Amino acid sequence: MTRSLLELEELEERADLDALADLDEPAVTAPIDPDEYLQAALRWHFSEDTGSRLWLELAGKLDFDPLSDIRSYDDLARFPDIAEHLRDRPVEDLIPRGLAHEPPPSVFETGGTTGAPKRLLYTDRWIKRALRWKTAELRAAGFPAGAPWLVAMPSGPHAFGHTTRLQAKALGSVLHTVDIDPRWVKRQILSGGSPDAYLTHLTDQLGHIIRTQNIAAITITPPIFSELLLDDELTERLRHRLTYLAFAGAHLDDDTRDVIAEIFPDTVIQNLYGSTMVLTTARVRPGTDASATVYDGYSPFVVFTVVDPETRRPVAYGERGQVRMTHISSGVFIPNNVERDSVIRLPAPEGAVGDSLGSPRPLAAFDGEPVIEGVY
Amino acid sequence: MTQTPLGIAEDDELLSLPLLTHRGEHTTRAREILYGVDGRPLASLSLAPDLLISQTLQAQARAEPLPTEERAERLAEASRRFLDDELGGLSFEEHLGYVNRASGHNARLTEELSRAVAAAIAQAPARADRARPNGSVRSWQEAADGAGSGVWTRRGETVAAVLSGNAPTIQNGWLQALALGYRVAVRPSRREPFTARRVILALRAAGFPDSSAVYLPTTHGGVPTLLRRADLGFVYGGADVAARYGSTSTIKVGGPGRSKTLVTREHLTPAVLDAVADSVAALSGAACVNTTAVLVEGDHRRFARELADVLRGRAGERQTTGQHLGPRVTRESADELLGQLERSASHALAEIPLKEVATPHPDGGVVLGPAVFAVDDPRDRLLGTELPFPCVFVAPWTAADGVGPLRNSLVVNAITGDAELVGALLRAPSVGNVHVNVPTVHSDGNLPHEDYIGDFLMRNKAVVSV
């Protein structure tokens, strides 16, 4: 009997909840067959009564038949990059008809570094799933559940600030936030200005929270945290309480991480890596050394492939390449999104499809072009 | 062979250049392999991350400088140690070998310039003091006697020095800052990071605390952080650097030179030809004080031809020896520079054919220059061309042209008896220094270069007391 995409997702959810109840450990891979899931997803997104207006329209322009010609995750590279549609289409065109009667999805946007921002739909189904996955990861990594958490990440149109609020509730932690507007910072830098005033504005707000609250966990960008470390009083306060520190949003180089680890020897330091285009961050593989973090996808929902930037063919394990990301769920189908990041290709965990990643960094920096990272 | 984070295969035998922070040596994971002009790897340079730059400058800002007299004594000792000690595992001779392979200056010039650095260390206090105005004294105690006085006072406590690699003597500026009590963060040139390193090691060996002078190589990305964290900055570079930082009052820019020589009719002698040849070819022709344009009253084409003959004669058989006339550069740089020259100078008359301008060196790399061109218009844009090897453009000049063609020059050597012309040059705002019948390359370390350094570093505060 052929199972539908929604059936498979529900099956996975039940299995995951059972595993959580038993072990309090996240499952490494979903207990569903990736190939069965892929075929169910293609049927879902390319059927008149369940697919989105966008994909049904694009299907007519493809030089292949998604239902019969796509046999594997590798074949997904045949799909076009749909970035321009995510920029310009009304979001109604992006919602799969099969979910038309469900609550409206949340719309989040990318940073807009490479042009106008792209819009991504986060369905309640996905938000629930990703939340379960991320909180399990945070617990396993040593997050101080129940203790105050400070998050300095973009909210507004960006997903990060919103998903961490849900995670904090799930982990029983009080959440303190300072908002970051990455687009404003990048605009300032592009126009030849300096981000100093904005940085001071952020650190003033952060300082007020750190001085008055018992912050035990922080999620922040490396440049902003570096700025905090130049304040002796704040550093001293954090040194006594901070047990979990996560970096995201800007590249954290190994030398900076070494300097920070020296100041906070007993703090778990995680360098997060993800993309709004796949609606979550990668999973930091437990037990990997901080200087050699391995990033796993969320097979079969979020799958990475490391390819040669020129040929778009996979590079050998241990080699650097550009990362291609795929997101497949009932709410969103992003089959072929090439990110502007250079990573080392590593084997995925057993049973997972795609590649795992090492040492991500901006591709442009790799090529010697300037990258505007700013404070985010 | 091990793999660095930059993905470059690193030879374990390579000379390692760790950072020298306020807390001593620090080897980073991010490293850059430096190559000599012969294309062979020279050293592995640690690169400072922004956070460490910020922490180091913060520590420097909090540190106290040594007392004035102790600074002078220790500078004198550092000068000796620079020449005599083994520093960072290298004797002075071994050090010269690295500078030679990195900079491309010939062996004799490398040594001359490196010895000039030693002199600059010892003389830094005296050189800095030349900028102190008549109405200013060195300490408030002196000022407090009598009717009071201006006191020469630092404008800040820390200086970042973003160096270029043309000549070892680029250290001159920040050494004066150190002599005046500043704590200095040096970001060396990634082409020639050896001299700055040896100076700082010598200072430390002579008893300067680690916080006095630090060595923080970075990528281009680290420069804004350095300049942001320090009170004042020195930045050296081309027109792009001048455009970016030129209007910032806390940053002193060492920009392009475009130095020129003017020869009036009665001075067209063989001795003058020799002097002009010196101005073109000294210092490998790569310094901002090298003459890159000559304005000639009279037969400028003949002057160009004769100058070409003199320079050719000087290059002679030397080009394939250790005493080559121009700089030795990598094959890639040579191709790039000559390509640029060929495109921009197509309308000029080449007195030395372009194919003779590059000489492959038996030890690797290519020796560049001399190149001499004649143009017929004193306003030709080529007169503003500055390339890092002996390369000069000769144009006609008449009294009616005045100082116009000599504008935008770091140094003008006016070989003339016309006092009015000299006065006009002195008044021209875009002329930096005026030499009267003295080669543009002349300097004894005491003359202002782009103004006195002390004018930038110090201010005058009135102190009176009853």
mmCIF file with all atom_site columns, N, CA, C and O in Angstrom, chain B residues 423-453:
data_model
loop_
_atom_site.group_PDB
_atom_site.id
_atom_site.type_symbol
_atom_site.label_atom_id
_atom_site.label_alt_id
_atom_site.label_comp_id
_atom_site.label_asym_id
_atom_site.label_entity_id
_atom_site.label_seq_id
_atom_site.pdbx_PDB_ins_code
_atom_site.Cartn_x
_atom_site.Cartn_y
_atom_site.Cartn_z
_atom_site.occupancy
_atom_site.B_iso_or_equiv
_atom_site.pdbx_formal_charge
_atom_site.auth_seq_id
_atom_site.auth_comp_id
_atom_site.auth_asym_id
_atom_site.auth_atom_id
_atom_site.pdbx_PDB_model_num
ATOM 1   N N  . GLY B 1 423 ? 60.010 79.370 -4.386 1.00 0.00 ? 423 GLY B N  1
ATOM 2   C CA . GLY B 1 423 ? 58.997 79.925 -3.491 1.00 0.00 ? 423 GLY B CA 1
ATOM 3   C C  . GLY B 1 423 ? 57.604 79.466 -3.877 1.00 0.00 ? 423 GLY B C  1
ATOM 4   O O  . GLY B 1 423 ? 56.783 79.106 -3.028 1.00 0.00 ? 423 GLY B O  1
ATOM 5   N N  . ALA B 1 424 ? 57.344 79.442 -5.184 1.00 0.00 ? 424 ALA B N  1
ATOM 6   C CA . ALA B 1 424 ? 56.019 79.024 -5.658 1.00 0.00 ? 424 ALA B CA 1
ATOM 7   C C  . ALA B 1 424 ? 55.762 77.555 -5.320 1.00 0.00 ? 424 ALA B C  1
ATOM 8   O O  . ALA B 1 424 ? 54.650 77.166 -4.952 1.00 0.00 ? 424 ALA B O  1
ATOM 9   N N  . LEU B 1 425 ? 56.810 76.735 -5.436 1.00 0.00 ? 425 LEU B N  1
ATOM 10  C CA . LEU B 1 425 ? 56.670 75.315 -5.088 1.00 0.00 ? 425 LEU B CA 1
ATOM 11  C C  . LEU B 1 425 ? 56.353 75.162 -3.608 1.00 0.00 ? 425 LEU B C  1
ATOM 12  O O  . LEU B 1 425 ? 55.519 74.353 -3.204 1.00 0.00 ? 425 LEU B O  1
ATOM 13  N N  . LEU B 1 426 ? 57.025 75.944 -2.794 1.00 0.00 ? 426 LEU B N  1
ATOM 14  C CA . LEU B 1 426 ? 56.819 75.868 -1.348 1.00 0.00 ? 426 LEU B CA 1
ATOM 15  C C  . LEU B 1 426 ? 55.379 76.253 -0.997 1.00 0.00 ? 426 LEU B C  1
ATOM 16  O O  . LEU B 1 426 ? 54.786 75.706 -0.075 1.00 0.00 ? 426 LEU B O  1
ATOM 17  N N  . ARG B 1 427 ? 54.833 77.180 -1.769 1.00 0.00 ? 427 ARG B N  1
ATOM 18  C CA . ARG B 1 427 ? 53.472 77.628 -1.480 1.00 0.00 ? 427 ARG B CA 1
ATOM 19  C C  . ARG B 1 427 ? 52.400 76.672 -2.036 1.00 0.00 ? 427 ARG B C  1
ATOM 20  O O  . ARG B 1 427 ? 51.260 76.738 -1.619 1.00 0.00 ? 427 ARG B O  1
ATOM 21  N N  . ALA B 1 428 ? 52.786 75.816 -2.980 1.00 0.00 ? 428 ALA B N  1
ATOM 22  C CA . ALA B 1 428 ? 51.784 74.939 -3.600 1.00 0.00 ? 428 ALA B CA 1
ATOM 23  C C  . ALA B 1 428 ? 51.303 73.902 -2.584 1.00 0.00 ? 428 ALA B C  1
ATOM 24  O O  . ALA B 1 428 ? 52.104 73.125 -2.066 1.00 0.00 ? 428 ALA B O  1
ATOM 25  N N  . PRO B 1 429 ? 49.998 73.874 -2.266 1.00 0.00 ? 429 PRO B N  1
ATOM 26  C CA . PRO B 1 429 ? 49.511 72.994 -1.201 1.00 0.00 ? 429 PRO B CA 1
ATOM 27  C C  . PRO B 1 429 ? 49.729 71.501 -1.479 1.00 0.00 ? 429 PRO B C  1
ATOM 28  O O  . PRO B 1 429 ? 49.888 70.730 -0.542 1.00 0.00 ? 429 PRO B O  1
ATOM 29  N N  . SER B 1 430 ? 49.745 71.093 -2.745 1.00 0.00 ? 430 SER B N  1
ATOM 30  C CA . SER B 1 430 ? 49.850 69.651 -3.013 1.00 0.00 ? 430 SER B CA 1
ATOM 31  C C  . SER B 1 430 ? 51.286 69.195 -3.262 1.00 0.00 ? 430 SER B C  1
ATOM 32  O O  . SER B 1 430 ? 51.517 68.074 -3.688 1.00 0.00 ? 430 SER B O  1
ATOM 33  N N  . VAL B 1 431 ? 52.241 70.100 -2.990 1.00 0.00 ? 431 VAL B N  1
ATOM 34  C CA . VAL B 1 431 ? 53.658 69.704 -3.053 1.00 0.00 ? 431 VAL B CA 1
ATOM 35  C C  . VAL B 1 431 ? 54.125 69.476 -1.615 1.00 0.00 ? 431 VAL B C  1
ATOM 36  O O  . VAL B 1 431 ? 54.012 70.365 -0.769 1.00 0.00 ? 431 VAL B O  1
ATOM 37  N N  . GLY B 1 432 ? 54.620 68.269 -1.338 1.00 0.00 ? 432 GLY B N  1
ATOM 38  C CA . GLY B 1 432 ? 54.948 67.915 0.044  1.00 0.00 ? 432 GLY B CA 1
ATOM 39  C C  . GLY B 1 432 ? 56.266 68.488 0.521  1.00 0.00 ? 432 GLY B C  1
ATOM 40  O O  . GLY B 1 432 ? 56.337 69.129 1.574  1.00 0.00 ? 432 GLY B O  1
ATOM 41  N N  . ASN B 1 433 ? 57.323 68.245 -0.224 1.00 0.00 ? 433 ASN B N  1
ATOM 42  C CA . ASN B 1 433 ? 58.656 68.682 0.193  1.00 0.00 ? 433 ASN B CA 1
ATOM 43  C C  . ASN B 1 433 ? 59.387 69.264 -1.009 1.00 0.00 ? 433 ASN B C  1
ATOM 44  O O  . ASN B 1 433 ? 59.200 68.794 -2.133 1.00 0.00 ? 433 ASN B O  1
ATOM 45  N N  . VAL B 1 434 ? 60.207 70.260 -0.757 1.00 0.00 ? 434 VAL B N  1
ATOM 46  C CA . VAL B 1 434 ? 60.921 70.914 -1.852 1.00 0.00 ? 434 VAL B CA 1
ATOM 47  C C  . VAL B 1 434 ? 62.425 70.732 -1.658 1.00 0.00 ? 434 VAL B C  1
ATOM 48  O O  . VAL B 1 434 ? 62.972 71.126 -0.621 1.00 0.00 ? 434 VAL B O  1
ATOM 49  N N  . HIS B 1 435 ? 63.063 70.099 -2.604 1.00 0.00 ? 435 HIS B N  1
ATOM 50  C CA . HIS B 1 435 ? 64.525 69.995 -2.605 1.00 0.00 ? 435 HIS B CA 1
ATOM 51  C C  . HIS B 1 435 ? 65.035 70.951 -3.671 1.00 0.00 ? 435 HIS B C  1
ATOM 52  O O  . HIS B 1 435 ? 64.417 71.051 -4.733 1.00 0.00 ? 435 HIS B O  1
ATOM 53  N N  . VAL B 1 436 ? 66.118 71.635 -3.370 1.00 0.00 ? 436 VAL B N  1
ATOM 54  C CA . VAL B 1 436 ? 66.714 72.508 -4.374 1.00 0.00 ? 436 VAL B CA 1
ATOM 55  C C  . VAL B 1 436 ? 68.044 71.885 -4.784 1.00 0.00 ? 436 VAL B C  1
ATOM 56  O O  . VAL B 1 436 ? 69.006 71.902 -4.019 1.00 0.00 ? 436 VAL B O  1
ATOM 57  N N  . ASN B 1 437 ? 68.019 71.277 -5.951 1.00 0.00 ? 437 ASN B N  1
ATOM 58  C CA . ASN B 1 437 ? 69.195 70.601 -6.490 1.00 0.00 ? 437 ASN B CA 1
ATOM 59  C C  . ASN B 1 437 ? 69.722 69.501 -5.567 1.00 0.00 ? 437 ASN B C  1
ATOM 60  O O  . ASN B 1 437 ? 70.919 69.315 -5.423 1.00 0.00 ? 437 ASN B O  1
ATOM 61  N N  . VAL B 1 438 ? 68.821 68.814 -4.938 1.00 0.00 ? 438 VAL B N  1
ATOM 62  C CA . VAL B 1 438 ? 69.171 67.630 -4.129 1.00 0.00 ? 438 VAL B CA 1
ATOM 63  C C  . VAL B 1 438 ? 68.200 66.518 -4.548 1.00 0.00 ? 438 VAL B C  1
ATOM 64  O O  . VAL B 1 438 ? 66.993 66.754 -4.607 1.00 0.00 ? 438 VAL B O  1
ATOM 65  N N  . PRO B 1 439 ? 68.724 65.335 -4.841 1.00 0.00 ? 439 PRO B N  1
ATOM 66  C CA . PRO B 1 439 ? 67.852 64.257 -5.354 1.00 0.00 ? 439 PRO B CA 1
ATOM 67  C C  . PRO B 1 439 ? 66.621 64.024 -4.458 1.00 0.00 ? 439 PRO B C  1
ATOM 68  O O  . PRO B 1 439 ? 66.707 64.163 -3.230 1.00 0.00 ? 439 PRO B O  1
ATOM 69  N N  . THR B 1 440 ? 65.511 63.671 -5.094 1.00 0.00 ? 440 THR B N  1
ATOM 70  C CA . THR B 1 440 ? 64.264 63.461 -4.335 1.00 0.00 ? 440 THR B CA 1
ATOM 71  C C  . THR B 1 440 ? 64.426 62.358 -3.292 1.00 0.00 ? 440 THR B C  1
ATOM 72  O O  . THR B 1 440 ? 63.699 62.340 -2.298 1.00 0.00 ? 440 THR B O  1
ATOM 73  N N  . VAL B 1 441 ? 65.365 61.435 -3.522 1.00 0.00 ? 441 VAL B N  1
ATOM 74  C CA . VAL B 1 441 ? 65.526 60.309 -2.607 1.00 0.00 ? 441 VAL B CA 1
ATOM 75  C C  . VAL B 1 441 ? 66.363 60.665 -1.372 1.00 0.00 ? 441 VAL B C  1
ATOM 76  O O  . VAL B 1 441 ? 66.517 59.847 -0.477 1.00 0.00 ? 441 VAL B O  1
ATOM 77  N N  . HIS B 1 442 ? 66.872 61.888 -1.328 1.00 0.00 ? 442 HIS B N  1
ATOM 78  C CA . HIS B 1 442 ? 67.719 62.236 -0.192 1.00 0.00 ? 442 HIS B CA 1
ATOM 79  C C  . HIS B 1 442 ? 66.916 62.323 1.100  1.00 0.00 ? 442 HIS B C  1
ATOM 80  O O  . HIS B 1 442 ? 65.858 62.916 1.162  1.00 0.00 ? 442 HIS B O  1
ATOM 81  N N  . SER B 1 443 ? 67.450 61.703 2.153  1.00 0.00 ? 443 SER B N  1
ATOM 82  C CA . SER B 1 443 ? 66.847 61.864 3.476  1.00 0.00 ? 443 SER B CA 1
ATOM 83  C C  . SER B 1 443 ? 67.868 61.438 4.504  1.00 0.00 ? 443 SER B C  1
ATOM 84  O O  . SER B 1 443 ? 68.631 60.513 4.273  1.00 0.00 ? 443 SER B O  1
ATOM 85  N N  . ASP B 1 444 ? 67.915 62.149 5.627  1.00 0.00 ? 444 ASP B N  1
ATOM 86  C CA . ASP B 1 444 ? 68.812 61.693 6.690  1.00 0.00 ? 444 ASP B CA 1
ATOM 87  C C  . ASP B 1 444 ? 67.997 61.274 7.920  1.00 0.00 ? 444 ASP B C  1
ATOM 88  O O  . ASP B 1 444 ? 68.528 61.126 9.007  1.00 0.00 ? 444 ASP B O  1
ATOM 89  N N  . GLY B 1 445 ? 66.718 61.124 7.741  1.00 0.00 ? 445 GLY B N  1
ATOM 90  C CA . GLY B 1 445 ? 65.882 60.701 8.864  1.00 0.00 ? 445 GLY B CA 1
ATOM 91  C C  . GLY B 1 445 ? 65.406 61.840 9.736  1.00 0.00 ? 445 GLY B C  1
ATOM 92  O O  . GLY B 1 445 ? 64.491 61.682 10.534 1.00 0.00 ? 445 GLY B O  1
ATOM 93  N N  . ASN B 1 446 ? 66.031 63.012 9.598  1.00 0.00 ? 446 ASN B N  1
ATOM 94  C CA . ASN B 1 446 ? 65.637 64.142 10.433 1.00 0.00 ? 446 ASN B CA 1
ATOM 95  C C  . ASN B 1 446 ? 64.668 65.090 9.725  1.00 0.00 ? 446 ASN B C  1
ATOM 96  O O  . ASN B 1 446 ? 63.990 65.876 10.366 1.00 0.00 ? 446 ASN B O  1
ATOM 97  N N  . LEU B 1 447 ? 64.636 65.008 8.401  1.00 0.00 ? 447 LEU B N  1
ATOM 98  C CA . LEU B 1 447 ? 63.747 65.896 7.652  1.00 0.00 ? 447 LEU B CA 1
ATOM 99  C C  . LEU B 1 447 ? 62.300 65.397 7.756  1.00 0.00 ? 447 LEU B C  1
ATOM 100 O O  . LEU B 1 447 ? 62.068 64.209 7.865  1.00 0.00 ? 447 LEU B O  1
ATOM 101 N N  . PRO B 1 448 ? 61.364 66.324 7.720  1.00 0.00 ? 448 PRO B N  1
ATOM 102 C CA . PRO B 1 448 ? 59.971 65.860 7.663  1.00 0.00 ? 448 PRO B CA 1
ATOM 103 C C  . PRO B 1 448 ? 59.738 65.109 6.358  1.00 0.00 ? 448 PRO B C  1
ATOM 104 O O  . PRO B 1 448 ? 60.372 65.417 5.342  1.00 0.00 ? 448 PRO B O  1
ATOM 105 N N  . HIS B 1 449 ? 58.876 64.135 6.394  1.00 0.00 ? 449 HIS B N  1
ATOM 106 C CA . HIS B 1 449 ? 58.617 63.325 5.199  1.00 0.00 ? 449 HIS B CA 1
ATOM 107 C C  . HIS B 1 449 ? 57.239 63.695 4.657  1.00 0.00 ? 449 HIS B C  1
ATOM 108 O O  . HIS B 1 449 ? 57.126 64.334 3.621  1.00 0.00 ? 449 HIS B O  1
ATOM 109 N N  . GLU B 1 450 ? 56.215 63.321 5.362  1.00 0.00 ? 450 GLU B N  1
ATOM 110 C CA . GLU B 1 450 ? 54.910 63.926 5.127  1.00 0.00 ? 450 GLU B CA 1
ATOM 111 C C  . GLU B 1 450 ? 54.611 64.662 6.420  1.00 0.00 ? 450 GLU B C  1
ATOM 112 O O  . GLU B 1 450 ? 53.904 64.160 7.280  1.00 0.00 ? 450 GLU B O  1
ATOM 113 N N  . ASP B 1 451 ? 55.250 65.791 6.560  1.00 0.00 ? 451 ASP B N  1
ATOM 114 C CA . ASP B 1 451 ? 55.227 66.554 7.793  1.00 0.00 ? 451 ASP B CA 1
ATOM 115 C C  . ASP B 1 451 ? 56.028 65.794 8.864  1.00 0.00 ? 451 ASP B C  1
ATOM 116 O O  . ASP B 1 451 ? 56.391 64.652 8.671  1.00 0.00 ? 451 ASP B O  1
ATOM 117 N N  . TYR B 1 452 ? 56.314 66.441 9.976  1.00 0.00 ? 452 TYR B N  1
ATOM 118 C CA . TYR B 1 452 ? 56.930 65.731 11.089 1.00 0.00 ? 452 TYR B CA 1
ATOM 119 C C  . TYR B 1 452 ? 55.896 64.798 11.699 1.00 0.00 ? 452 TYR B C  1
ATOM 120 O O  . TYR B 1 452 ? 54.712 65.165 11.842 1.00 0.00 ? 452 TYR B O  1
ATOM 121 N N  . ILE B 1 453 ? 56.330 63.609 12.099 1.00 0.00 ? 453 ILE B N  1
ATOM 122 C CA . ILE B 1 453 ? 55.418 62.644 12.715 1.00 0.00 ? 453 ILE B CA 1
ATOM 123 C C  . ILE B 1 453 ? 54.842 63.219 14.011 1.00 0.00 ? 453 ILE B C  1
ATOM 124 O O  . ILE B 1 453 ? 53.677 63.018 14.345 1.00 0.00 ? 453 ILE B O  1
#
